Amino acid sequence: MYVEKTELENFRNYKNLVLNFNSKVNLVLGKNGEGKTNLLEAIHFGFTGMPLRFATIKDLLRNENPEGDTRGLALYSRVNLEINRNESKDIISTRIVEQKRRVFLNDKPATIKSLSPFQSTIVFTPESLSAVKEGAAQRRRLLDEIWMTVSPLAGEILNDYQKALVSRNKVLKNGIKGGLSRGEQKHLLESLNHSFLPLATEVSWGRIQAATRALNAANEAYSTLLKGNAVDLRVDYSISAQSAIDWSKNQVYDCLVSRLKELQATEIQVGASLIGPHKHDVRFFVNGKDARVFCSQGQQRAVVLAFKVAQARLHRTCRGHEPILLLDDVFSELDSIRREQLLLLLCERRGQMVLTAIDDSVPAGQFGSDVSIYRVHKGQVT
Ligand SMILES: Nc1ncnc2c1ncn2[C@@H]1O[C@H](COP(=O)(O)OP(=O)(O)OP(=O)(O)O)[C@@H](O)[C@H]1O
Ligand SMILES: [Mg+2]
């Protein structure tokens, strides 16, 4: 499966764009601020209906006014993706109308959920590659994405957990504001905990399994990135500062229940849920040492790259076809050896890739004859 053609209208800094893609390697080059990431974001938005960065749907509407004045804001935006799946064609059209998202599949109204057979993108962004040193949310996201690749139910469970968390937080917050009596709050929390705890267990367990399943492939990829040097890459899932990577599902549940007992009084005081997978962390170890403390920035990026490459391999195994890789500026901060080795790992694959890079920082020749090069300048592509 690959994106054969994309059409953009009023998306970020693109007024109108029609672009044909190669089924293999598509290299998007340009200087800073020309529209490389915006183009990748358009593909991601087309498949998932979600912005790539911490942005709202409204931020995606083209704004002609450089100061961001809303008078320059487009009223309508559209990303069309023409998908080639085993030589049959489908068109996904993701639009923003009256600041709301609308999705169409082959001209018929559709939902994001109905696009799941097409959702095969794996995104490498500079933010995701800094997961080792950045916030725990990025590290959890890395495992969630691997989990969603290997389990068709993961996305729904994560959504359900998010909803359960929002309801629980609302009850806790209402208690502080005086909107609920202590008795009412206790009663509501007890009933919410019945669904919250099993969902919290499923999410934590899903992440533990995802980390364990990806580990072998991540070790192989990490060793290739280091040009065959032997390394021992490990991952740990941490629940309330305890190592949980080897826990059974029951152990996870029991730990969450006992933490809830310990912390519920504090939760009521602060008005927020203090237990659950939104509080867990992920740690990476290289040759037994904590990567966050001991690895350089480039080495930390290589750790995440290794897990992303592992995710791509698991995608092929679990779904029977190659994912589409979207790589945003991943070559900066890697030295020439890791850069070459990453290219080697990417070139082994048969699937489609769209990569961005600052002008000529990527040796395009390494991709052989399967590469199309696009140059972006001020929202125009040549
Ligand atoms: N909604 C919008 N309307 C118009 N322009 C926008 C909008 N959102 C972002 N831009 C502009 O689009 C331009 C290109 O952004 P983009 O992130 O794609 O750059 P880039 O080519 O990836 O640069 P870099 O190499 O620095 O990562 C930026 O100048 C940004 O201000
Ligand atoms: Mg960019």
Coordinates of C-alpha atoms and ligand atoms in Angstrom, one line a residue:
M1 CA 0.0 0.0 0.0
Y2 CA 1.3 3.5 -0.8
V3 CA 0.2 7.1 -1.3
E4 CA 0.2 7.6 -5.1
K5 CA -0.9 11.2 -5.1
T6 CA -1.7 14.0 -2.7
E7 CA -3.7 17.2 -3.2
L8 CA -3.6 20.0 -0.6
E9 CA -5.8 23.0 -0.4
N10 CA -5.2 25.7 2.3
F11 CA -3.2 23.3 4.5
R12 CA -0.6 25.2 6.6
N13 CA 1.6 27.2 4.2
Y14 CA 0.3 25.3 1.1
K15 CA -2.4 27.1 -0.9
N16 CA -2.8 24.5 -3.6
L17 CA -0.6 21.5 -4.3
V18 CA -0.8 18.4 -6.4
L19 CA 2.0 15.9 -5.9
N20 CA 2.6 12.4 -7.3
F21 CA 4.6 10.1 -5.1
N22 CA 7.0 7.2 -5.8
S23 CA 6.0 3.9 -4.2
K24 CA 9.5 3.7 -2.7
V25 CA 11.6 6.6 -1.5
N26 CA 10.4 10.3 -1.6
L27 CA 12.9 12.8 -0.4
V28 CA 11.6 16.2 0.4
L29 CA 14.4 18.8 0.5
G30 CA 14.4 22.5 1.4
K31 CA 15.7 25.2 3.7
N32 CA 14.3 25.9 7.2
G33 CA 10.7 27.1 7.3
E34 CA 9.8 26.3 3.6
G35 CA 7.1 23.6 4.3
K36 CA 8.8 20.2 4.6
T37 CA 7.3 19.2 7.9
N38 CA 3.9 20.6 6.8
L39 CA 3.9 18.2 3.8
L40 CA 4.6 15.2 6.1
E41 CA 1.9 16.5 8.5
A42 CA -0.6 16.7 5.6
I43 CA 0.0 13.0 4.9
H44 CA -0.4 12.1 8.6
F45 CA -3.5 14.3 8.9
G46 CA -4.9 12.7 5.8
F47 CA -4.7 9.2 7.4
T48 CA -5.4 9.9 11.0
G49 CA -7.3 13.3 11.1
M50 CA -4.7 14.4 13.7
P51 CA -2.1 17.2 13.5
L52 CA 1.5 16.0 13.8
R53 CA 2.7 18.5 16.3
F54 CA 1.1 19.9 19.5
A55 CA -1.5 21.8 17.5
T56 CA -5.2 22.1 17.1
I57 CA -7.2 21.5 13.9
K58 CA -7.5 25.3 13.6
D59 CA -3.7 25.7 13.3
L60 CA -3.8 23.6 10.1
L61 CA -5.9 26.1 8.2
R62 CA -3.8 28.2 6.0
N63 CA -3.2 31.7 7.4
E64 CA -2.2 34.3 4.8
N65 CA -1.4 36.8 7.5
P66 CA 2.2 36.3 8.8
E67 CA 1.3 37.8 12.2
G68 CA -1.4 35.1 12.6
D69 CA -4.2 37.6 12.4
T70 CA -7.4 35.6 12.0
R71 CA -8.6 37.8 9.1
G72 CA -6.1 35.9 6.9
L73 CA -7.4 32.5 8.0
A74 CA -8.8 30.2 5.3
L75 CA -12.3 29.0 6.0
Y76 CA -11.8 25.6 4.4
S77 CA -8.9 23.1 4.1
R78 CA -8.6 19.8 2.3
V79 CA -6.0 17.0 2.1
N80 CA -6.7 14.3 -0.5
L81 CA -4.7 11.1 -0.5
E82 CA -4.9 8.7 -3.4
I83 CA -4.0 5.3 -2.1
N84 CA -2.9 2.4 -4.1
R85 CA -3.7 -0.9 -2.3
N86 CA -2.9 -4.0 -4.4
E87 CA -3.5 -2.0 -7.6
S88 CA -7.0 -0.9 -6.4
K89 CA -7.4 2.9 -5.8
D90 CA -9.1 4.7 -2.9
I91 CA -9.3 8.4 -2.2
I92 CA -9.3 9.6 1.4
S93 CA -10.3 13.2 1.7
T94 CA -9.8 14.8 5.2
R95 CA -11.2 18.4 5.3
I96 CA -11.7 21.1 7.8
V97 CA -15.0 22.8 7.4
E98 CA -16.2 25.5 9.9
Q99 CA -13.2 24.5 12.0
K100 CA -14.4 20.9 12.3
R101 CA -12.9 17.8 10.7
R102 CA -14.8 16.0 8.0
V103 CA -13.7 12.7 6.4
F104 CA -14.7 11.2 3.1
L105 CA -13.7 7.9 1.6
N106 CA -14.2 7.7 -2.1
D107 CA -16.5 10.8 -1.9
K108 CA -18.8 9.2 0.8
P109 CA -18.8 10.6 4.3
A110 CA -16.7 8.4 6.6
T111 CA -15.3 8.2 10.1
I112 CA -11.6 8.1 11.2
K113 CA -12.4 4.7 12.7
S114 CA -13.5 3.4 9.2
L115 CA -10.0 4.4 7.9
S116 CA -8.3 1.9 10.1
P117 CA -7.4 -0.5 7.3
F118 CA -5.5 2.4 5.7
Q119 CA -3.7 3.5 8.8
S120 CA -0.2 2.2 8.3
T121 CA 2.0 5.2 8.9
I122 CA 4.9 5.2 11.3
V123 CA 6.1 8.7 12.1
F124 CA 9.6 9.7 13.0
T125 CA 9.8 13.3 14.2
P126 CA 12.6 15.1 16.0
E127 CA 10.2 15.3 19.1
S128 CA 9.6 11.5 19.1
L129 CA 13.3 10.9 18.7
S130 CA 14.1 12.9 21.8
A131 CA 11.8 10.7 23.8
V132 CA 14.6 9.2 25.9
K133 CA 15.5 12.6 27.4
E134 CA 12.2 14.5 27.0
G135 CA 9.0 14.0 29.1
A136 CA 7.6 10.6 30.0
A137 CA 4.6 11.3 27.8
Q138 CA 6.8 10.9 24.7
R139 CA 8.2 7.6 26.0
R140 CA 4.8 6.3 26.8
R141 CA 3.6 7.4 23.3
L142 CA 6.5 5.3 21.8
L143 CA 5.2 2.1 23.4
D144 CA 1.5 3.0 22.7
E145 CA 2.3 3.3 19.0
I146 CA 4.1 -0.1 19.0
W147 CA 1.1 -1.6 20.9
M148 CA -1.3 -0.1 18.3
T149 CA 0.8 -1.7 15.6
V150 CA 0.6 -5.2 17.1
S151 CA -2.9 -5.2 18.6
P152 CA -6.0 -4.1 16.6
L153 CA -7.8 -3.3 19.9
A154 CA -5.1 -1.1 21.4
G155 CA -6.5 2.2 19.9
E156 CA -9.9 1.6 21.3
I157 CA -8.6 0.6 24.8
L158 CA -6.4 3.7 24.9
N159 CA -9.5 5.9 24.0
D160 CA -11.6 4.2 26.6
Y161 CA -9.0 4.7 29.2
Q162 CA -8.7 8.4 28.3
K163 CA -12.4 8.8 28.7
A164 CA -12.5 7.0 32.0
L165 CA -9.6 9.2 33.2
V166 CA -11.4 12.3 32.2
S167 CA -14.6 11.2 34.1
R168 CA -12.6 10.3 37.2
N169 CA -10.7 13.6 37.2
K170 CA -14.0 15.5 36.8
V171 CA -15.3 13.8 40.0
L172 CA -12.1 14.5 41.9
K173 CA -12.1 18.1 40.7
N174 CA -15.7 18.6 41.6
G175 CA -15.0 17.5 45.1
I176 CA -12.5 20.3 45.6
K177 CA -14.8 22.9 44.1
G178 CA -17.5 21.8 46.5
G179 CA -19.8 20.6 43.8
L180 CA -20.1 17.2 45.4
S181 CA -20.5 16.1 49.0
R182 CA -17.8 13.7 50.4
G183 CA -20.4 10.8 50.4
E184 CA -21.5 11.5 46.8
Q185 CA -17.9 11.7 45.6
K186 CA -16.9 8.5 47.4
H187 CA -19.9 6.7 45.8
L188 CA -19.1 8.0 42.3
L189 CA -15.4 7.1 42.6
E190 CA -16.2 3.6 43.7
S191 CA -18.4 3.0 40.7
L192 CA -15.9 4.7 38.3
N193 CA -13.0 2.6 39.7
H194 CA -14.8 -0.6 38.5
S195 CA -14.1 0.4 34.9
F196 CA -11.0 2.5 35.5
L197 CA -8.9 -0.2 37.1
P198 CA -9.4 -2.9 34.4
L199 CA -8.7 -0.3 31.7
A200 CA -5.6 1.0 33.5
T201 CA -4.4 -2.7 33.7
E202 CA -5.1 -3.3 30.0
V203 CA -3.1 -0.2 28.9
S204 CA -0.1 -1.0 31.3
W205 CA -0.1 -4.6 30.2
G206 CA -0.4 -3.7 26.5
R207 CA 2.7 -1.5 26.8
I208 CA 4.7 -4.1 28.7
Q209 CA 3.9 -6.7 26.0
A210 CA 4.7 -4.2 23.2
A211 CA 8.0 -3.4 24.8
T212 CA 8.9 -7.1 25.2
R213 CA 7.8 -7.9 21.6
A214 CA 9.8 -5.1 20.1
L215 CA 13.0 -5.7 22.1
N216 CA 14.7 -8.3 19.8
A217 CA 14.2 -6.4 16.6
A218 CA 15.2 -3.2 18.4
N219 CA 18.5 -4.8 19.5
E220 CA 19.2 -5.9 15.9
A221 CA 18.4 -2.5 14.6
Y222 CA 20.6 -0.8 17.3
S223 CA 23.5 -3.0 16.5
T224 CA 23.1 -2.2 12.8
L225 CA 23.1 1.5 13.6
L226 CA 26.3 1.0 15.5
K227 CA 27.8 -0.9 12.5
G228 CA 27.5 -4.4 14.0
N229 CA 29.0 -3.5 17.4
A230 CA 27.5 -5.7 20.1
V231 CA 25.2 -3.9 22.4
D232 CA 22.7 -4.9 25.0
L233 CA 19.6 -2.7 24.7
R234 CA 16.9 -3.2 27.3
V235 CA 13.7 -1.5 28.1
D236 CA 11.8 -1.3 31.4
Y237 CA 8.3 -0.2 32.2
S238 CA 8.0 1.5 35.5
I239 CA 4.9 1.6 37.7
S240 CA 5.2 3.7 40.8
A241 CA 9.0 3.6 40.4
Q242 CA 9.0 -0.3 40.4
S243 CA 10.3 -2.3 37.5
A244 CA 7.2 -4.0 35.9
I245 CA 8.6 -5.3 32.6
D246 CA 8.5 -9.0 33.9
W247 CA 5.1 -8.6 35.7
S248 CA 2.1 -10.7 34.9
K249 CA -1.2 -9.0 34.2
N250 CA -2.5 -9.9 37.7
Q251 CA 0.6 -8.3 39.3
V252 CA -0.1 -5.1 37.4
Y253 CA -3.7 -5.1 38.6
D254 CA -2.8 -5.8 42.2
C255 CA -0.2 -3.1 42.2
L256 CA -2.7 -0.5 40.8
V257 CA -5.3 -1.6 43.4
S258 CA -2.9 -1.2 46.3
R259 CA -1.6 2.2 45.0
L260 CA -5.2 3.3 44.7
K261 CA -5.8 2.5 48.4
E262 CA -2.6 4.3 49.4
L263 CA -3.3 7.4 47.3
Q264 CA -7.1 7.9 47.1
A265 CA -7.1 10.3 50.0
T266 CA -4.4 12.4 48.3
E267 CA -6.2 12.2 45.0
I268 CA -9.3 13.7 46.7
Q269 CA -7.1 16.5 48.2
V270 CA -5.4 17.5 45.0
G271 CA -8.4 16.8 42.7
A272 CA -6.7 14.6 40.1
S273 CA -6.0 10.9 39.4
L274 CA -2.5 10.0 40.7
I275 CA -2.5 6.4 39.7
G276 CA -2.8 4.8 36.3
P277 CA -0.8 4.4 33.0
H278 CA -0.8 8.2 32.5
K279 CA 1.7 8.3 35.4
H280 CA 3.9 5.4 34.3
D281 CA 7.3 5.8 32.8
V282 CA 9.6 3.9 30.3
R283 CA 13.3 3.5 30.8
F284 CA 15.9 2.4 28.3
F285 CA 19.3 0.8 29.2
V286 CA 22.3 0.4 27.0
N287 CA 24.8 -2.2 28.3
G288 CA 23.1 -2.0 31.6
K289 CA 23.3 1.8 31.9
D290 CA 20.3 4.1 32.0
A291 CA 20.3 5.8 28.5
R292 CA 18.7 8.9 29.9
V293 CA 21.7 9.5 32.2
F294 CA 24.6 7.9 30.4
C295 CA 23.9 8.2 26.6
S296 CA 24.7 11.2 24.4
Q297 CA 21.9 12.9 22.5
G298 CA 22.9 11.1 19.3
Q299 CA 23.0 7.7 21.2
Q300 CA 19.6 8.4 22.7
R301 CA 18.1 9.2 19.3
A302 CA 19.6 5.9 18.0
V303 CA 17.8 4.0 20.9
V304 CA 14.4 5.5 19.8
L305 CA 15.2 4.9 16.1
A306 CA 15.9 1.3 16.9
F307 CA 12.5 0.9 18.5
K308 CA 10.8 2.7 15.6
V309 CA 12.6 0.3 13.1
A310 CA 11.4 -2.6 15.3
Q311 CA 7.8 -1.2 15.1
A312 CA 8.1 -1.2 11.3
R313 CA 9.2 -4.8 11.3
L314 CA 6.3 -5.8 13.7
H315 CA 3.9 -4.0 11.4
R316 CA 5.0 -6.2 8.5
T317 CA 4.7 -9.4 10.6
C318 CA 1.4 -8.5 12.2
R319 CA -0.4 -6.8 9.4
G320 CA 1.1 -8.6 6.4
H321 CA 2.2 -5.5 4.6
E322 CA 4.9 -2.8 4.9
P323 CA 4.0 0.4 6.7
I324 CA 4.5 3.9 5.2
L325 CA 7.3 5.6 7.0
L326 CA 7.2 9.4 7.4
L327 CA 10.6 10.6 8.6
D328 CA 11.0 14.2 9.5
D329 CA 14.5 15.5 9.6
V330 CA 15.9 12.4 11.3
F331 CA 19.4 12.6 9.9
S332 CA 20.4 15.7 11.8
E333 CA 22.3 14.9 15.0
L334 CA 23.3 11.5 13.7
D335 CA 27.0 11.2 12.8
S336 CA 28.0 10.0 9.3
I337 CA 28.2 6.3 10.4
R338 CA 24.8 6.2 12.0
R339 CA 23.3 8.2 9.1
E340 CA 24.7 5.6 6.6
Q341 CA 23.6 2.7 8.7
L342 CA 20.1 4.2 9.1
L343 CA 19.9 4.5 5.3
L344 CA 21.0 0.9 5.1
L345 CA 18.1 -0.2 7.4
L346 CA 15.6 1.9 5.5
C347 CA 16.7 0.7 2.1
E348 CA 16.2 -3.0 3.1
R349 CA 12.5 -2.4 3.2
R350 CA 10.2 -2.6 0.3
G351 CA 7.6 -0.1 1.5
Q352 CA 7.0 3.6 0.8
M353 CA 8.9 6.3 2.7
V354 CA 8.6 10.1 2.7
L355 CA 11.7 11.7 4.2
T356 CA 12.5 15.4 4.8
A357 CA 15.9 16.8 5.1
I358 CA 17.6 20.2 5.0
D359 CA 18.8 20.7 1.5
D360 CA 21.5 18.2 0.7
S361 CA 22.2 16.8 4.1
V362 CA 21.1 13.3 2.9
P363 CA 23.2 11.3 0.4
A364 CA 20.3 10.7 -2.0
G365 CA 22.5 8.5 -4.2
Q366 CA 22.3 5.8 -1.5
F367 CA 18.7 5.1 -2.3
G368 CA 19.6 3.9 -5.8
S369 CA 17.2 4.6 -8.7
D370 CA 14.0 4.3 -6.5
V371 CA 14.1 7.8 -5.2
S372 CA 12.1 10.9 -6.2
I373 CA 13.4 14.2 -5.0
Y374 CA 11.1 17.2 -4.3
R375 CA 12.4 20.7 -3.5
V376 CA 10.1 22.8 -1.3
H377 CA 10.3 26.6 -1.4
K378 CA 7.6 28.8 0.3
G379 CA 4.9 26.2 0.1
Q380 CA 5.6 25.3 -3.5
V381 CA 7.2 22.1 -4.7
T382 CA 9.4 21.6 -7.8
Ligands
LIG1 N1 -1.5 27.6 9.4 C1 -0.5 28.1 8.7 N2 -0.7 29.0 7.7 C2 0.4 29.5 7.0 N3 1.7 29.2 7.3 C3 1.9 28.3 8.3 C4 0.9 27.7 9.0 N4 1.4 26.9 10.0 C5 2.7 27.0 9.8 N5 3.0 27.8 8.8 C6 4.4 28.2 8.3 O1 4.8 27.2 7.4 C7 6.2 27.4 7.3 C8 6.9 26.0 7.0 O2 6.8 25.2 8.2 P1 7.5 23.8 8.3 O3 7.4 23.4 9.7 O4 6.9 22.9 7.3 O5 9.0 24.1 7.9 P2 10.2 23.1 7.5 O6 10.5 23.2 6.1 O7 9.9 21.8 8.0 O8 11.4 23.8 8.3 P3 12.5 23.2 9.3 O9 13.6 22.8 8.4 O10 12.9 24.4 10.1 O11 11.9 22.1 10.1 C9 6.7 28.1 8.5 O12 7.3 29.3 8.2 C10 5.5 28.3 9.4 O13 5.4 29.5 10.0
MG2 MG 10.6 20.8 9.7

